[in-house]
Amino acid sequence: MWKNIWNPSNRKVLCCNIVTALALDLFLEYMERKSFSGLMQFINDRTFVFLFNALIIFMFLSIVFIARKKMFTYALITAGWFLVGLVNGIVLNDRRTPFTAVDLTLAKSILPILRSYLELWQIVGAIILLIVGVIALVSLYLYSPVAKKSFDLKTNVCMVLIMFLMFGGITYVGVGRGQLIKDFDNLIAGYKDYGVAYGFCVTAMDTGIDRPIEYSKDRVQKLSQKIHKMIKESDQQAEYKEERRPNIIFIQLESFFDLSTVKKLQVSEDPIPTFHKIQEEYTSGMLKVPVYGAGTINTEFEVITGMNVKYFGTGEYPYRSVLQNKTCDSISYWLKELSYETSVIHNNNASFYDRDTVFSNLGFDNFITIENMNVNSKNEAGWAKDEILTKYIMDTMERTSSKDLIYTISVQGHGDYPTGPQDNALIQVTGEGLSESYLNQLTYYVNQTREMDDFLKNLLELLSKYDEDTMVIAYGDHLPGMDFENSDLLCGNKYETPYFIWDNFGYNKANKKKESENLTSYQLASKVLSEVDIQNGVINQFHQTMQDSKNYKKNLKLLQYDMLYGANFIREGLDPLEATEICFSLNPVKVESIKQDGKKYLLLGDNFTDYSRVYVNGILVSSEVKSNHVMKISAGSVKEGDEITIHQVSKTNENITLNQSESYEFHERNVEPLYKQEKAFH
């Protein structure tokens, strides 16, 4: 048998597989880091991990041993791993989160936004290369040589099985010695620390929530009965609380925390004085979040749903997996039962992390994004400043007739952070032994947090005078990606961010001592609702009654599995959760009149933004946005009786219309000339 295994053909395949596996591993890790020095450091610091990743690729290539069309199989597997590395490198340029196996299931939603990642010539080139590659693979399959009759399939199958057993043993040892891990707390760090091949395979194999052993209809119904029993008992035992239905505003602050709590840094002044003042006077504490440095949507998911992302697959983002096509219990649905109008406000594009799809499945009514905002101020990194959010929060509260749930998502603190000089910055950061570029990044970051803190100050000043009961819950989604370790922080945990609960009716000030506590992000919403005695929603009821129970986490996983992957026994007898039709603007874009300026027409109206486009009879025409009230088109673009509409298009794909104006019928008799004084003003 040994002679059959160690034949010239197998020796040749073995050598090719080893060389190819190492070459592909080098390519994957280089595309992850875009730095030769970074690649060399990874190989030097984590030699076992690098070789293990090469071994993963080698195991895929081992299929060649049992294939009759070896050249075709070899080319197919090599091309597959090459594409993983190439696509990962491309998406990291913009998205920052690496390419995962889940992305393969979202190809349909990714195709429309390719222009976000690639120039047109690059897309055309990629399509040509893809076509050439497919033709080459088909040709190889049809015309490549077939293994000779002497090919010993049984012997080679045994050999491959032995390889897989050895691979399993090496994996077991690697995990046991702590050189490999089963779960990534952070997908970005996971790929960098444990390799692209390993990360990609883990995200392919570990998805969703594993079915709990005790899962059954009877088990879920018993849990449901216990929850309702405890709700009833708590109602009977609770002290009288004045019934309130306040507006509830969550402020999720991008990468927000107190930089002065980093031991090795000296910060010239308090970077977040307003936040600290509110923490001293109102309910506050530390919030344990599931991610570090990135992964906003997993903190967001936990707060909105009350679910723990730890029970999902390694590095999984539920927004990009199960929530693509399934509704999910959420604070939005809980409060809609009490006739709240539910909105999300985000000063970035609607499709970021597929939120334009996901928020419909989370039950939100409105989603106000940068496409329908007039943003006049951006920071050096190119992100809209958070001060713009105040206008749209207040506007939403004024325009809705019912009580509001407003989930606000900040973006100003987002990386990457500039490394250039920050000499004129208000707050300076110093630290012994740190590079100038790193200190520049920290100085830039800390001044962004000061401006975010000022945003909170201005918002709370307005809301303190607002004539409706209102609560504000502010917290950081995660720490910035600055390579902090637990030992660097005064709090000792890089997965904790500060939070506070403020209100304009006095409860959280009067009850600060009683209500202040440290929480996990999936407990936050239920904590807030418990303060105003709102018990709607299955997950909310569970947290409010079972948080101190022995099997709290075990039962939470049971509920999550039942709702998202099981038979949904918990909602028997309840109406199904229906996805909502998202409204992307509470301020309708509209055309009110047209004036002529030489060979141009000026469309006069309201709520035009940088993402407004003019359509005539459903066809896009060239236009220019001059202001919030003026758009310019060529006079030759329209003729008598044409229908003009303004489309608010997606920032990432202009072929997607988020919302549009009512039609304006064009008639030359209604066109007025632009007067000289108007022209001068214009």
Coordinates of N, CA and C in Angstrom, one line a residue, residues 108-248:
K108 N -26.6 38.9 -4.1 CA -27.6 39.6 -4.8 C -27.7 41.1 -4.3
S109 N -27.6 41.3 -3.0 CA -27.6 42.6 -2.4 C -26.3 43.4 -2.5
I110 N -25.2 42.6 -2.8 CA -23.9 43.3 -2.9 C -23.7 43.8 -4.3
L111 N -24.2 43.1 -5.3 CA -24.0 43.5 -6.7 C -24.3 44.9 -7.0
P112 N -25.5 45.4 -6.5 CA -25.9 46.8 -6.8 C -25.0 47.9 -6.2
I113 N -24.1 47.5 -5.2 CA -23.3 48.5 -4.6 C -21.8 48.3 -4.9
L114 N -21.5 47.6 -6.0 CA -20.1 47.3 -6.4 C -19.4 48.7 -6.6
R115 N -20.2 49.7 -7.1 CA -19.5 50.9 -7.4 C -19.0 51.6 -6.1
S116 N -19.5 51.1 -4.9 CA -18.9 51.7 -3.7 C -17.5 51.2 -3.5
Y117 N -17.2 50.1 -4.0 CA -15.9 49.5 -3.8 C -14.9 49.6 -5.0
L118 N -15.5 49.7 -6.2 CA -14.6 49.6 -7.4 C -15.0 50.7 -8.3
E119 N -14.0 51.2 -9.1 CA -14.3 52.1 -10.2 C -14.9 51.3 -11.4
L120 N -15.5 52.0 -12.3 CA -16.2 51.4 -13.4 C -15.2 50.5 -14.2
W121 N -14.0 51.0 -14.5 CA -13.1 50.2 -15.2 C -12.7 48.9 -14.5
Q122 N -12.6 49.0 -13.2 CA -12.3 47.8 -12.4 C -13.4 46.8 -12.4
I123 N -14.7 47.3 -12.4 CA -15.8 46.3 -12.5 C -15.8 45.7 -13.8
V124 N -15.6 46.4 -14.9 CA -15.5 45.9 -16.3 C -14.4 44.8 -16.4
G125 N -13.2 45.2 -15.8 CA -12.1 44.3 -15.8 C -12.4 43.0 -15.1
A126 N -13.0 43.2 -13.9 CA -13.4 42.0 -13.1 C -14.3 41.1 -13.8
I127 N -15.3 41.7 -14.5 CA -16.3 40.9 -15.3 C -15.6 40.1 -16.4
I128 N -14.7 40.8 -17.1 CA -13.9 40.2 -18.2 C -13.1 39.0 -17.6
L129 N -12.4 39.3 -16.5 CA -11.5 38.2 -15.9 C -12.4 37.0 -15.5
L130 N -13.6 37.4 -14.9 CA -14.5 36.3 -14.5 C -14.9 35.4 -15.7
I131 N -15.3 36.1 -16.8 CA -15.7 35.3 -17.9 C -14.6 34.5 -18.5
V132 N -13.4 35.1 -18.5 CA -12.2 34.3 -19.0 C -11.9 33.1 -18.1
G133 N -12.1 33.4 -16.8 CA -11.9 32.3 -15.8 C -12.8 31.2 -15.9
V134 N -14.1 31.5 -16.1 CA -15.1 30.5 -16.3 C -14.9 29.7 -17.6
I135 N -14.5 30.4 -18.7 CA -14.2 29.7 -19.9 C -13.0 28.7 -19.7
A136 N -12.0 29.2 -19.0 CA -10.8 28.4 -18.8 C -11.2 27.2 -18.0
L137 N -12.0 27.4 -16.9 CA -12.4 26.2 -16.1 C -13.2 25.2 -16.9
V138 N -14.1 25.7 -17.7 CA -14.9 24.8 -18.5 C -14.1 24.0 -19.5
S139 N -13.1 24.8 -20.1 CA -12.2 24.1 -21.0 C -11.3 23.1 -20.3
L140 N -10.9 23.4 -19.1 CA -10.1 22.4 -18.4 C -10.9 21.2 -18.1
Y141 N -12.2 21.4 -17.7 CA -13.0 20.2 -17.4 C -13.3 19.4 -18.6
L142 N -13.4 20.0 -19.8 CA -13.7 19.2 -21.0 C -12.5 18.6 -21.6
Y143 N -11.4 19.3 -21.5 CA -10.2 18.8 -22.3 C -9.0 18.4 -21.4
S144 N -9.0 18.6 -20.1 CA -7.8 18.2 -19.3 C -7.8 16.7 -19.3
P145 N -6.6 16.2 -19.1 CA -6.4 14.7 -19.1 C -7.0 14.1 -17.9
V146 N -7.4 12.8 -18.0 CA -8.1 12.1 -17.0 C -7.0 11.1 -16.4
A147 N -7.0 10.9 -15.1 CA -6.1 10.0 -14.5 C -6.1 8.6 -15.2
K148 N -4.9 8.0 -15.3 CA -4.8 6.7 -15.9 C -5.5 5.6 -15.2
K149 N -5.7 4.5 -15.9 CA -6.5 3.4 -15.3 C -5.8 2.9 -14.0
S150 N -4.4 3.1 -14.0 CA -3.6 2.6 -12.9 C -3.9 3.4 -11.6
F151 N -4.6 4.5 -11.7 CA -5.0 5.3 -10.6 C -5.7 4.5 -9.5
D152 N -5.2 4.5 -8.3 CA -5.7 3.6 -7.2 C -6.6 4.5 -6.3
L153 N -7.9 4.6 -6.6 CA -8.8 5.5 -5.9 C -8.9 5.1 -4.5
K154 N -9.1 3.8 -4.2 CA -9.3 3.3 -2.8 C -8.1 3.7 -1.9
T155 N -6.9 3.5 -2.4 CA -5.7 3.8 -1.7 C -5.6 5.3 -1.4
N156 N -5.9 6.1 -2.4 CA -5.8 7.6 -2.3 C -6.9 8.1 -1.3
V157 N -8.1 7.5 -1.3 CA -9.1 7.9 -0.4 C -8.7 7.6 1.0
C158 N -8.1 6.5 1.3 CA -7.5 6.2 2.6 C -6.5 7.2 3.0
M159 N -5.6 7.6 2.1 CA -4.6 8.5 2.3 C -5.2 9.9 2.7
V160 N -6.2 10.3 2.0 CA -6.8 11.6 2.3 C -7.5 11.5 3.7
L161 N -8.2 10.4 4.0 CA -8.8 10.3 5.3 C -7.8 10.3 6.4
I162 N -6.6 9.7 6.2 CA -5.6 9.8 7.2 C -5.1 11.3 7.4
M163 N -5.0 12.0 6.3 CA -4.7 13.4 6.3 C -5.7 14.2 7.2
F164 N -6.9 13.9 6.9 CA -8.0 14.7 7.7 C -7.9 14.3 9.2
L165 N -7.6 13.1 9.5 CA -7.5 12.7 10.9 C -6.4 13.4 11.5
M166 N -5.2 13.5 10.8 CA -4.1 14.3 11.3 C -4.4 15.7 11.5
F167 N -5.1 16.3 10.5 CA -5.5 17.7 10.6 C -6.4 17.9 11.8
G168 N -7.4 17.0 12.1 CA -8.2 17.1 13.2 C -7.4 17.1 14.5
G169 N -6.4 16.3 14.6 CA -5.5 16.2 15.7 C -4.7 17.5 16.0
I170 N -4.2 18.0 14.9 CA -3.5 19.3 15.0 C -4.4 20.4 15.4
T171 N -5.6 20.4 14.9 CA -6.6 21.5 15.3 C -6.9 21.3 16.8
Y172 N -7.1 20.1 17.2 CA -7.4 19.9 18.7 C -6.3 20.4 19.6
V173 N -5.1 20.1 19.2 CA -3.9 20.6 19.9 C -3.8 22.1 19.9
G174 N -4.0 22.7 18.7 CA -4.0 24.1 18.6 C -5.0 24.8 19.5
V175 N -6.2 24.3 19.5 CA -7.3 24.9 20.4 C -6.9 24.7 21.8
G176 N -6.4 23.5 22.2 CA -6.1 23.1 23.5 C -5.0 24.0 24.1
R177 N -4.0 24.4 23.2 CA -2.9 25.2 23.7 C -3.2 26.7 23.6
G178 N -4.4 27.0 23.1 CA -4.8 28.4 23.1 C -4.3 29.2 21.9
Q179 N -3.7 28.4 20.9 CA -3.2 29.1 19.7 C -4.2 29.3 18.7
L180 N -5.4 28.6 18.8 CA -6.5 28.8 18.0 C -7.7 28.9 18.9
I181 N -8.7 29.7 18.5 CA -9.9 29.9 19.4 C -11.2 29.5 18.6
K182 N -12.2 29.1 19.3 CA -13.5 28.7 18.7 C -14.3 29.9 18.4
D183 N -14.3 30.9 19.2 CA -15.2 32.1 19.0 C -14.3 33.3 18.9
F184 N -14.7 34.2 17.9 CA -14.1 35.5 17.7 C -15.0 36.5 18.4
D185 N -14.5 37.2 19.4 CA -15.2 38.4 20.0 C -15.3 39.5 19.0
N186 N -14.3 39.6 18.1 CA -14.3 40.6 17.1 C -13.9 40.0 15.8
L187 N -14.7 40.2 14.8 CA -14.4 39.5 13.5 C -13.1 40.1 12.8
I188 N -13.0 41.4 12.9 CA -11.8 42.1 12.3 C -10.5 41.6 13.0
A189 N -10.5 41.6 14.3 CA -9.4 41.1 15.1 C -9.1 39.6 14.9
G190 N -10.2 38.9 14.7 CA -10.2 37.4 14.5 C -9.4 37.1 13.2
Y191 N -9.7 37.8 12.1 CA -9.0 37.5 10.9 C -7.6 37.9 11.0
K192 N -7.3 39.0 11.6 CA -5.9 39.5 11.7 C -5.1 38.6 12.6
D193 N -5.7 38.1 13.7 CA -4.9 37.3 14.7 C -4.8 35.8 14.3
Y194 N -5.9 35.3 13.6 CA -5.9 33.9 13.4 C -6.0 33.5 11.9
G195 N -5.8 34.5 11.1 CA -5.7 34.2 9.7 C -7.0 34.2 8.9
V196 N -6.8 34.5 7.6 CA -8.0 34.7 6.7 C -8.6 33.3 6.4
A197 N -7.8 32.3 6.1 CA -8.4 31.0 5.8 C -9.2 30.4 7.0
Y198 N -8.6 30.5 8.1 CA -9.2 30.0 9.4 C -10.5 30.8 9.6
G199 N -10.4 32.2 9.6 CA -11.6 33.0 9.8 C -12.7 32.7 8.8
F200 N -12.4 32.6 7.6 CA -13.4 32.3 6.5 C -14.1 30.9 6.8
C201 N -13.3 29.9 7.1 CA -13.9 28.6 7.4 C -14.7 28.6 8.6
V202 N -14.3 29.3 9.7 CA -15.1 29.4 10.9 C -16.4 30.0 10.6
T203 N -16.5 31.1 9.8 CA -17.7 31.8 9.5 C -18.6 30.9 8.6
A204 N -18.0 30.0 7.9 CA -18.8 29.1 7.0 C -19.4 28.0 7.8
M205 N -18.7 27.5 8.8 CA -19.2 26.3 9.6 C -20.0 26.7 10.8
D206 N -19.8 27.8 11.4 CA -20.4 28.2 12.6 C -21.4 29.4 12.4
T207 N -22.6 29.1 12.1 CA -23.6 30.1 11.8 C -24.9 29.8 12.6
G208 N -25.7 30.8 12.8 CA -27.0 30.6 13.5 C -26.8 30.3 14.9
I209 N -27.9 29.8 15.5 CA -27.9 29.4 16.9 C -28.1 27.9 17.0
D210 N -27.2 27.2 17.7 CA -27.4 25.7 17.8 C -28.7 25.4 18.5
R211 N -29.3 24.4 18.0 CA -30.6 24.0 18.7 C -30.3 23.5 20.1
P212 N -30.9 24.1 21.1 CA -30.7 23.7 22.5 C -31.2 22.2 22.7
I213 N -30.5 21.5 23.5 CA -30.9 20.1 23.7 C -32.3 20.0 24.3
E214 N -32.7 20.9 25.1 CA -34.0 20.8 25.8 C -35.1 21.5 25.0
Y215 N -34.8 21.9 23.8 CA -35.8 22.6 23.0 C -37.0 21.7 22.6
S216 N -38.2 22.2 23.0 CA -39.4 21.5 22.6 C -40.6 22.5 22.9
K217 N -41.7 22.2 22.3 CA -42.9 23.0 22.5 C -43.3 23.1 24.0
D218 N -43.2 22.0 24.7 CA -43.6 21.9 26.1 C -42.6 22.8 26.9
R219 N -41.3 22.7 26.6 CA -40.3 23.5 27.3 C -40.6 25.0 27.2
V220 N -40.8 25.4 25.9 CA -41.1 26.8 25.7 C -42.3 27.3 26.3
Q221 N -43.4 26.5 26.2 CA -44.7 26.9 26.8 C -44.6 27.0 28.4
K222 N -43.8 26.1 29.0 CA -43.6 26.2 30.4 C -42.8 27.5 30.8
L223 N -41.9 27.8 30.0 CA -41.1 29.1 30.2 C -42.0 30.3 30.1
S224 N -42.9 30.2 29.0 CA -43.8 31.3 28.8 C -44.8 31.5 30.0
Q225 N -45.3 30.4 30.5 CA -46.2 30.4 31.7 C -45.5 31.0 32.9
K226 N -44.2 30.6 33.1 CA -43.5 31.1 34.2 C -43.3 32.6 34.1
I227 N -43.0 33.1 32.9 CA -42.8 34.5 32.7 C -44.1 35.3 33.0
H228 N -45.2 34.8 32.5 CA -46.5 35.5 32.8 C -46.9 35.5 34.3
K229 N -46.5 34.3 34.9 CA -46.8 34.2 36.3 C -46.0 35.3 37.1
M230 N -44.7 35.4 36.8 CA -43.9 36.3 37.5 C -44.2 37.8 37.2
I231 N -44.7 38.0 36.0 CA -45.2 39.4 35.6 C -46.4 39.7 36.5
K232 N -47.3 38.8 36.7 CA -48.5 39.0 37.5 C -48.1 39.2 39.0
E233 N -47.1 38.4 39.5 CA -46.7 38.6 40.8 C -46.0 39.9 41.1
S234 N -45.2 40.3 40.1 CA -44.5 41.6 40.2 C -45.4 42.8 40.2
D235 N -46.5 42.7 39.4 CA -47.5 43.7 39.4 C -48.2 43.9 40.7
Q236 N -48.4 42.7 41.4 CA -49.1 42.8 42.7 C -48.2 43.3 43.8
Q237 N -46.9 43.0 43.7 CA -46.0 43.4 44.8 C -45.3 44.7 44.6
A238 N -45.3 45.2 43.4 CA -44.6 46.4 43.0 C -45.2 47.7 43.7
E239 N -44.4 48.6 44.1 CA -44.8 49.9 44.6 C -45.6 50.6 43.5
Y240 N -46.5 51.5 43.8 CA -47.2 52.2 42.8 C -46.3 53.1 42.1
K241 N -46.4 53.0 40.7 CA -45.6 53.9 39.9 C -46.6 54.7 39.0
E242 N -46.3 56.0 38.9 CA -47.1 56.8 38.1 C -46.9 56.4 36.6
E243 N -48.0 56.1 36.0 CA -47.9 55.6 34.6 C -47.5 56.6 33.6
R244 N -46.4 56.4 32.9 CA -45.8 57.3 32.0 C -45.6 56.6 30.6
R245 N -45.8 57.3 29.6 CA -45.5 56.9 28.3 C -44.7 57.9 27.6
P246 N -43.4 58.0 28.0 CA -42.5 59.1 27.5 C -42.0 58.8 26.1
N247 N -41.6 59.8 25.4 CA -40.7 59.6 24.2 C -39.4 59.0 24.7
I248 N -39.0 58.0 24.0 CA -37.7 57.3 24.3 C -36.7 57.5 23.2

